[in-house]
PDB file of C-alpha atoms in Angstrom:
ATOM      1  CA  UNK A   1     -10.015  15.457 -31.894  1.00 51.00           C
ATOM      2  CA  UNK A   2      -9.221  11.830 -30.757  1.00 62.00           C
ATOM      3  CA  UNK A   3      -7.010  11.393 -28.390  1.00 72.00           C
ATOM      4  CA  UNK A   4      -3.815   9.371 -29.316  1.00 84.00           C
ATOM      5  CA  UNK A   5      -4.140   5.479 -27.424  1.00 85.00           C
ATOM      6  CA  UNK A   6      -0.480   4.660 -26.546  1.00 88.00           C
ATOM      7  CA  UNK A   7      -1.615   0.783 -25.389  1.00 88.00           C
ATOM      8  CA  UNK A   8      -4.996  -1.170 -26.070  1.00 89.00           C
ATOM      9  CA  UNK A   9      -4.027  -4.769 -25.079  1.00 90.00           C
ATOM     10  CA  UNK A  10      -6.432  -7.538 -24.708  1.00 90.00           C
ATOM     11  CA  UNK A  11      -5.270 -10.209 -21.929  1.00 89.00           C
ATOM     12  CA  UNK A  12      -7.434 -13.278 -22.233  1.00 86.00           C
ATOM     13  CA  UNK A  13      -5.947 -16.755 -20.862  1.00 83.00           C
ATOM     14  CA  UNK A  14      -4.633 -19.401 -23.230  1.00 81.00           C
ATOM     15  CA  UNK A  15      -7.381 -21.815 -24.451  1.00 78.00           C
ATOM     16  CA  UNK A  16      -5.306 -25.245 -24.884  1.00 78.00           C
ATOM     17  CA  UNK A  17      -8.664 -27.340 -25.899  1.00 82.00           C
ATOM     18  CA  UNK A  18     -10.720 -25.914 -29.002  1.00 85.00           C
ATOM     19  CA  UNK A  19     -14.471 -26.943 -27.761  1.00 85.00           C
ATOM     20  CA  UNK A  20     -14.022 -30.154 -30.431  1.00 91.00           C
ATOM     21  CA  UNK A  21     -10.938 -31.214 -29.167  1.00 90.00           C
ATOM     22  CA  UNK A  22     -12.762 -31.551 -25.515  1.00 89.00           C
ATOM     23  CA  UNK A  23     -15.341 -33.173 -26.285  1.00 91.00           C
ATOM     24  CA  UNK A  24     -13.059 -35.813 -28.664  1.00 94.00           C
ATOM     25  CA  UNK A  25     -10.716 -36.150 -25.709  1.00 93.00           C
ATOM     26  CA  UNK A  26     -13.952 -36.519 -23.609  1.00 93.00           C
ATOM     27  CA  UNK A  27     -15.146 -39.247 -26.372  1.00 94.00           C
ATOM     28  CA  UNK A  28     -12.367 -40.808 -26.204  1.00 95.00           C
ATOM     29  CA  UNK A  29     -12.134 -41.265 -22.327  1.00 93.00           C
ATOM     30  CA  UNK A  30     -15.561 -42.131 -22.289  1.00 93.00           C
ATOM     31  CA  UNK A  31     -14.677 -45.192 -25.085  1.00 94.00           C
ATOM     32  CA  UNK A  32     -11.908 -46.523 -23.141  1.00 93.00           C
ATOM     33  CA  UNK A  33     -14.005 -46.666 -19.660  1.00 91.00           C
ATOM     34  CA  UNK A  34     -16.395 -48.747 -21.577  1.00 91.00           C
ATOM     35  CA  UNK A  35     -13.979 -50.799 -22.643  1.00 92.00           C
ATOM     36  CA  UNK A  36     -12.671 -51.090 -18.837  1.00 91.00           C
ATOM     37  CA  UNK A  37     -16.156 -51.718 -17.700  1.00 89.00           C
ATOM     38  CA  UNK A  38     -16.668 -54.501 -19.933  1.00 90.00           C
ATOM     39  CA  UNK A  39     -13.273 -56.261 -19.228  1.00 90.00           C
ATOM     40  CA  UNK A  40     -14.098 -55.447 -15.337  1.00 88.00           C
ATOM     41  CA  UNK A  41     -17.669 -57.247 -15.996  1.00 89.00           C
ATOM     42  CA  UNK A  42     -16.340 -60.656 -17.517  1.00 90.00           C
ATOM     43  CA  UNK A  43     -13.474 -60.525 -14.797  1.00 88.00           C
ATOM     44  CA  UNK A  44     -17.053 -60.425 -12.206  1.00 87.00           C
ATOM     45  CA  UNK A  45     -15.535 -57.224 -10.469  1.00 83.00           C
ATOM     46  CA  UNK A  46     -19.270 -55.075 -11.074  1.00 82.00           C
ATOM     47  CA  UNK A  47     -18.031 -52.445  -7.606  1.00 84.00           C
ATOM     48  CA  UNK A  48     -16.079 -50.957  -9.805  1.00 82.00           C
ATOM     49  CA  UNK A  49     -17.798 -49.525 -12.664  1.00 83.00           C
ATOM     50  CA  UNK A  50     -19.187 -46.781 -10.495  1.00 87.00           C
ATOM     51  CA  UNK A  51     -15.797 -44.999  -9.974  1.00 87.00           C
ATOM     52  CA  UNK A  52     -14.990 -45.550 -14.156  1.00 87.00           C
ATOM     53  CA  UNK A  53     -18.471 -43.194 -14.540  1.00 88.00           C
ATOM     54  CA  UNK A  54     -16.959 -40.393 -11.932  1.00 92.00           C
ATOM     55  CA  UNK A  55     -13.618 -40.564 -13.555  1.00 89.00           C
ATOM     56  CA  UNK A  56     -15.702 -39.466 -16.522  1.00 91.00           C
ATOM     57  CA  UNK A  57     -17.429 -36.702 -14.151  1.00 93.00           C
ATOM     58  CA  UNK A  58     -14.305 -35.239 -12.795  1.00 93.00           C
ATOM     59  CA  UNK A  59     -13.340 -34.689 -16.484  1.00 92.00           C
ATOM     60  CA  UNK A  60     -15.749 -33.256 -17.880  1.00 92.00           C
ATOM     61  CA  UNK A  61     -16.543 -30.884 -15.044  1.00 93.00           C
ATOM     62  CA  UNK A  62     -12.682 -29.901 -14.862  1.00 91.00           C
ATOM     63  CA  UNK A  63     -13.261 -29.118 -19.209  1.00 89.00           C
ATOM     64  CA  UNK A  64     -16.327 -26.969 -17.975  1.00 88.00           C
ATOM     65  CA  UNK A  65     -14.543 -25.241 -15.443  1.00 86.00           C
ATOM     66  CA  UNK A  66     -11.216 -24.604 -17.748  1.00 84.00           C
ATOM     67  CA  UNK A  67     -13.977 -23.401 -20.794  1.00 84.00           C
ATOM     68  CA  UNK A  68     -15.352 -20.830 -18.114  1.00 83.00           C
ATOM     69  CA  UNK A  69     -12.442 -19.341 -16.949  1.00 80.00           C
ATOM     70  CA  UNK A  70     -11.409 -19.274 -20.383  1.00 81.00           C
ATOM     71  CA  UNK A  71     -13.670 -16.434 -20.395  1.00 81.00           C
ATOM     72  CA  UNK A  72     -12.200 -14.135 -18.930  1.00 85.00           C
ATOM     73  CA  UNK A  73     -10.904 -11.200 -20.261  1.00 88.00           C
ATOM     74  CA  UNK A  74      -8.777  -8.250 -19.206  1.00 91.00           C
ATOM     75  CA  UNK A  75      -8.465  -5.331 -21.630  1.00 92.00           C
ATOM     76  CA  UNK A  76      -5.798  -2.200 -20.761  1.00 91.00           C
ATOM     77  CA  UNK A  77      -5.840   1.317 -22.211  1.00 92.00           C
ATOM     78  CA  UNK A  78      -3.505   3.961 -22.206  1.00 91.00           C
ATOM     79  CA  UNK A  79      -3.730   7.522 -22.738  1.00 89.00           C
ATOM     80  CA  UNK A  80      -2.368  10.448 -22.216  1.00 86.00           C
ATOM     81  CA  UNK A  81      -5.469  11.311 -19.823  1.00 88.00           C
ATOM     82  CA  UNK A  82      -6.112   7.954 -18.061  1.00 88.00           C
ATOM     83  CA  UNK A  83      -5.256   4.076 -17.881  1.00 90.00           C
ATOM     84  CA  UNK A  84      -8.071   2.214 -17.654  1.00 90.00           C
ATOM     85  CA  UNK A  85      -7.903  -1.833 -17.220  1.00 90.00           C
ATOM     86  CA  UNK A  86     -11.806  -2.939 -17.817  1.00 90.00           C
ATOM     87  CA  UNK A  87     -12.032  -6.831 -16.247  1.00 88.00           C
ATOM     88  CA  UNK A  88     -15.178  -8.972 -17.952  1.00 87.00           C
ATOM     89  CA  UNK A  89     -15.842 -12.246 -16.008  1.00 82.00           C
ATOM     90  CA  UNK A  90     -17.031 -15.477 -16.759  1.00 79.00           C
ATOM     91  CA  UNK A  91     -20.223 -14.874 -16.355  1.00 79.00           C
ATOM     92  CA  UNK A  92     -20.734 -11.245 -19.028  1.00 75.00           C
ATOM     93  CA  UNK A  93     -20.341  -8.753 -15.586  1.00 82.00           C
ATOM     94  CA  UNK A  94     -18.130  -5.939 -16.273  1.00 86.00           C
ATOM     95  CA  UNK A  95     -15.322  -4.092 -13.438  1.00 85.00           C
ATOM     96  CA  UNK A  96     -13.353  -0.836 -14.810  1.00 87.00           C
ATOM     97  CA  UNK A  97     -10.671   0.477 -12.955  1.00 88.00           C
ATOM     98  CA  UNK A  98      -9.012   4.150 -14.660  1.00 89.00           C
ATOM     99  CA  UNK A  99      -6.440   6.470 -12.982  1.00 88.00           C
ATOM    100  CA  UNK A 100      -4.922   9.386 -14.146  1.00 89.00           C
ATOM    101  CA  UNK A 101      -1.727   8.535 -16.267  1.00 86.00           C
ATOM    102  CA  UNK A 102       0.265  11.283 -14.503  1.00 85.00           C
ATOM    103  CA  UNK A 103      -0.042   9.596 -10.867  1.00 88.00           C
ATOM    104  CA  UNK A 104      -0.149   5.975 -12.144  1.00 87.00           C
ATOM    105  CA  UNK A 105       2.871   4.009 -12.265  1.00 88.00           C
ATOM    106  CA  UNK A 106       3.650   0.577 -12.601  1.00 88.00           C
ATOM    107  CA  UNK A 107       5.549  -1.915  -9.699  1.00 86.00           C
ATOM    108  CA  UNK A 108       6.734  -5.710 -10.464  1.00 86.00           C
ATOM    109  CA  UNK A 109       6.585  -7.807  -7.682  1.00 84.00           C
ATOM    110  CA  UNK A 110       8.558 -11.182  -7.872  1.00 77.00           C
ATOM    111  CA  UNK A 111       8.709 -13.120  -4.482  1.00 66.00           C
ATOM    112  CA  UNK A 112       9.018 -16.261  -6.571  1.00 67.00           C
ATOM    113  CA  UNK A 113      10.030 -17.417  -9.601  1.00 66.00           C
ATOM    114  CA  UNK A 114       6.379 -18.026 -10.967  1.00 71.00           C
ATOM    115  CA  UNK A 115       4.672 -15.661  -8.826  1.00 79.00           C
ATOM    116  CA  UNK A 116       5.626 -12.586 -10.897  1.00 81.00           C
ATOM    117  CA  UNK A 117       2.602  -9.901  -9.933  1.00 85.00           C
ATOM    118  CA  UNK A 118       2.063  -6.701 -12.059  1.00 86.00           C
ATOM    119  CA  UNK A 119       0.122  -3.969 -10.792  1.00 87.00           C
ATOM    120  CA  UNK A 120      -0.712  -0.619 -11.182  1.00 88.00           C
ATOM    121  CA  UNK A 121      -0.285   1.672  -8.344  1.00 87.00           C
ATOM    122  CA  UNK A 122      -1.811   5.495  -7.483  1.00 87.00           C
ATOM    123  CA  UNK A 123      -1.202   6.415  -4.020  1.00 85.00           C
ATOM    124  CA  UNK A 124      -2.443   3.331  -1.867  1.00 82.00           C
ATOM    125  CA  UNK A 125      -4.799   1.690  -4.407  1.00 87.00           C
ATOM    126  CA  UNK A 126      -3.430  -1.586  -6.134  1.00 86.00           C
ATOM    127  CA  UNK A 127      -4.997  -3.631  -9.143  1.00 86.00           C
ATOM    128  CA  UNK A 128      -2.594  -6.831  -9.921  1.00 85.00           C
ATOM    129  CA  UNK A 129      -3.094  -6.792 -13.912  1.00 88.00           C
ATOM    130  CA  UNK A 130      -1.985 -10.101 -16.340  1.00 85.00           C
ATOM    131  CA  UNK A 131      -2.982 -12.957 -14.151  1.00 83.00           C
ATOM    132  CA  UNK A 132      -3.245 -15.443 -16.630  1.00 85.00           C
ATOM    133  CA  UNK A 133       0.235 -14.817 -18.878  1.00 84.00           C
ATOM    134  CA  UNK A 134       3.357 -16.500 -18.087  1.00 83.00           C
ATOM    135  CA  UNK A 135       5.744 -14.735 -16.025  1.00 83.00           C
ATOM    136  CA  UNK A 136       8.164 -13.753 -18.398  1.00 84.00           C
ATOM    137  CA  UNK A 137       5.096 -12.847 -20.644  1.00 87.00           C
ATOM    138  CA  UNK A 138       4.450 -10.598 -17.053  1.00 86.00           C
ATOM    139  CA  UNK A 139       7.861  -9.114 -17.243  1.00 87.00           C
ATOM    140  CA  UNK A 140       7.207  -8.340 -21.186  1.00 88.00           C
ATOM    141  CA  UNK A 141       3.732  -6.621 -20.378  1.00 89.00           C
ATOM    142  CA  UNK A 142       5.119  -4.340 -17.582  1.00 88.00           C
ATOM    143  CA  UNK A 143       7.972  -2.621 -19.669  1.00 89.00           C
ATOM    144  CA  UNK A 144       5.743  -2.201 -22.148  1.00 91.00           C
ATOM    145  CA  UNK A 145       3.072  -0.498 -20.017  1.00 90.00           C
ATOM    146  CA  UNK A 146       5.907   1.077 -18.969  1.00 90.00           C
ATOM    147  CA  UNK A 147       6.830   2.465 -21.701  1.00 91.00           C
ATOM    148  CA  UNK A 148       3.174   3.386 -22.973  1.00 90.00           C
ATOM    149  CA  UNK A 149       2.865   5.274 -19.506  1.00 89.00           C
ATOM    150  CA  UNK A 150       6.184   7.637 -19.977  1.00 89.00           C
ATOM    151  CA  UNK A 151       5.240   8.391 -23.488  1.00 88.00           C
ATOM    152  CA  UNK A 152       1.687   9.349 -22.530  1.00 87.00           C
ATOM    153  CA  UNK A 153       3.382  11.795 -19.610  1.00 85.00           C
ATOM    154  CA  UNK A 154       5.846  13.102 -22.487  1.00 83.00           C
ATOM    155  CA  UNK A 155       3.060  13.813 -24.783  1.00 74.00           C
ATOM    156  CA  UNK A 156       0.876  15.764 -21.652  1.00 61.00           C
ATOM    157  CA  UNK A 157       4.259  17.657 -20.689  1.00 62.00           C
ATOM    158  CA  UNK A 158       4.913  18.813 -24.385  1.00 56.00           C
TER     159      UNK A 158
END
């Protein structure tokens, strides 16, 4: 007999550029630095092409880095055994973090008005969950974890 999942949520960042729309936007830069370069050549000012081709760099290694991170994923499970939050990086490697649902609960942190942290917490061990969601998107996520965790106690207790 399966046992009943009371959350399964998949936490992956928000991807704002579709791999087309970086390298058009990419395209496009690139376009109006030759355009730039050309003015910059009749105008006899040749020093500074250089910098128009590391403009170009910095974007398209800040795209690469954004399309990595992109990657990551966070996925959390609820049961009325365990909670499990499995991390997958970047780069495919794989971290899984479970506690027993009677002994986890949940704690919001808010120091700040954007630094809203959620974490899971059994005895002294910590793991700040929903990094990349907004904070009221945070706030959202912990009352419903919340809410999975009582109803997996209820169902344990019954």
């Amino acid at each position: 007999m399966a046992l009943p999942i009371y959350m399964d949520r998949v936490i992956a960042p928000h991807r704002s550029l579709t791999p087309q729309g970086a390298a058009v936007l990419l395209g496009v830069v690139m376009a109006f630095n030759v355009l730039v370069a050309i003015f910059l050549l009749v105008l006899g000012a040749p020093p500074v092409l250089p910098f128009l081709g590391l403009d170009v760099l910095a974007l398209w290694l800040a795209l690469r880095a954004s399309d990595r991170a992109a990657r990551r994923v966070e996925r959390v499970r609820v049961t009325a055994e365990a909670v499990t939050v499995s991390r997958e990086d970047e780069k495919g490697a794989r971290t899984v973090w479970t506690s027993p649902t009677a002994f986890t609960r949940v704690d919001v942190d808010q120091p700040g008005e954007h630094e809203t942290r959620v974490r899971l917490m059994i005895y002294r061990k910590r793991l700040t969950l929903a990094r990349s969601l907004s904070p009221d998107e945070r706030l959202s996520f912990a009352n419903a974890l919340r809410d999975a965790i009582r109803a997996a106690r209820s169902e344990r207790w019954s």
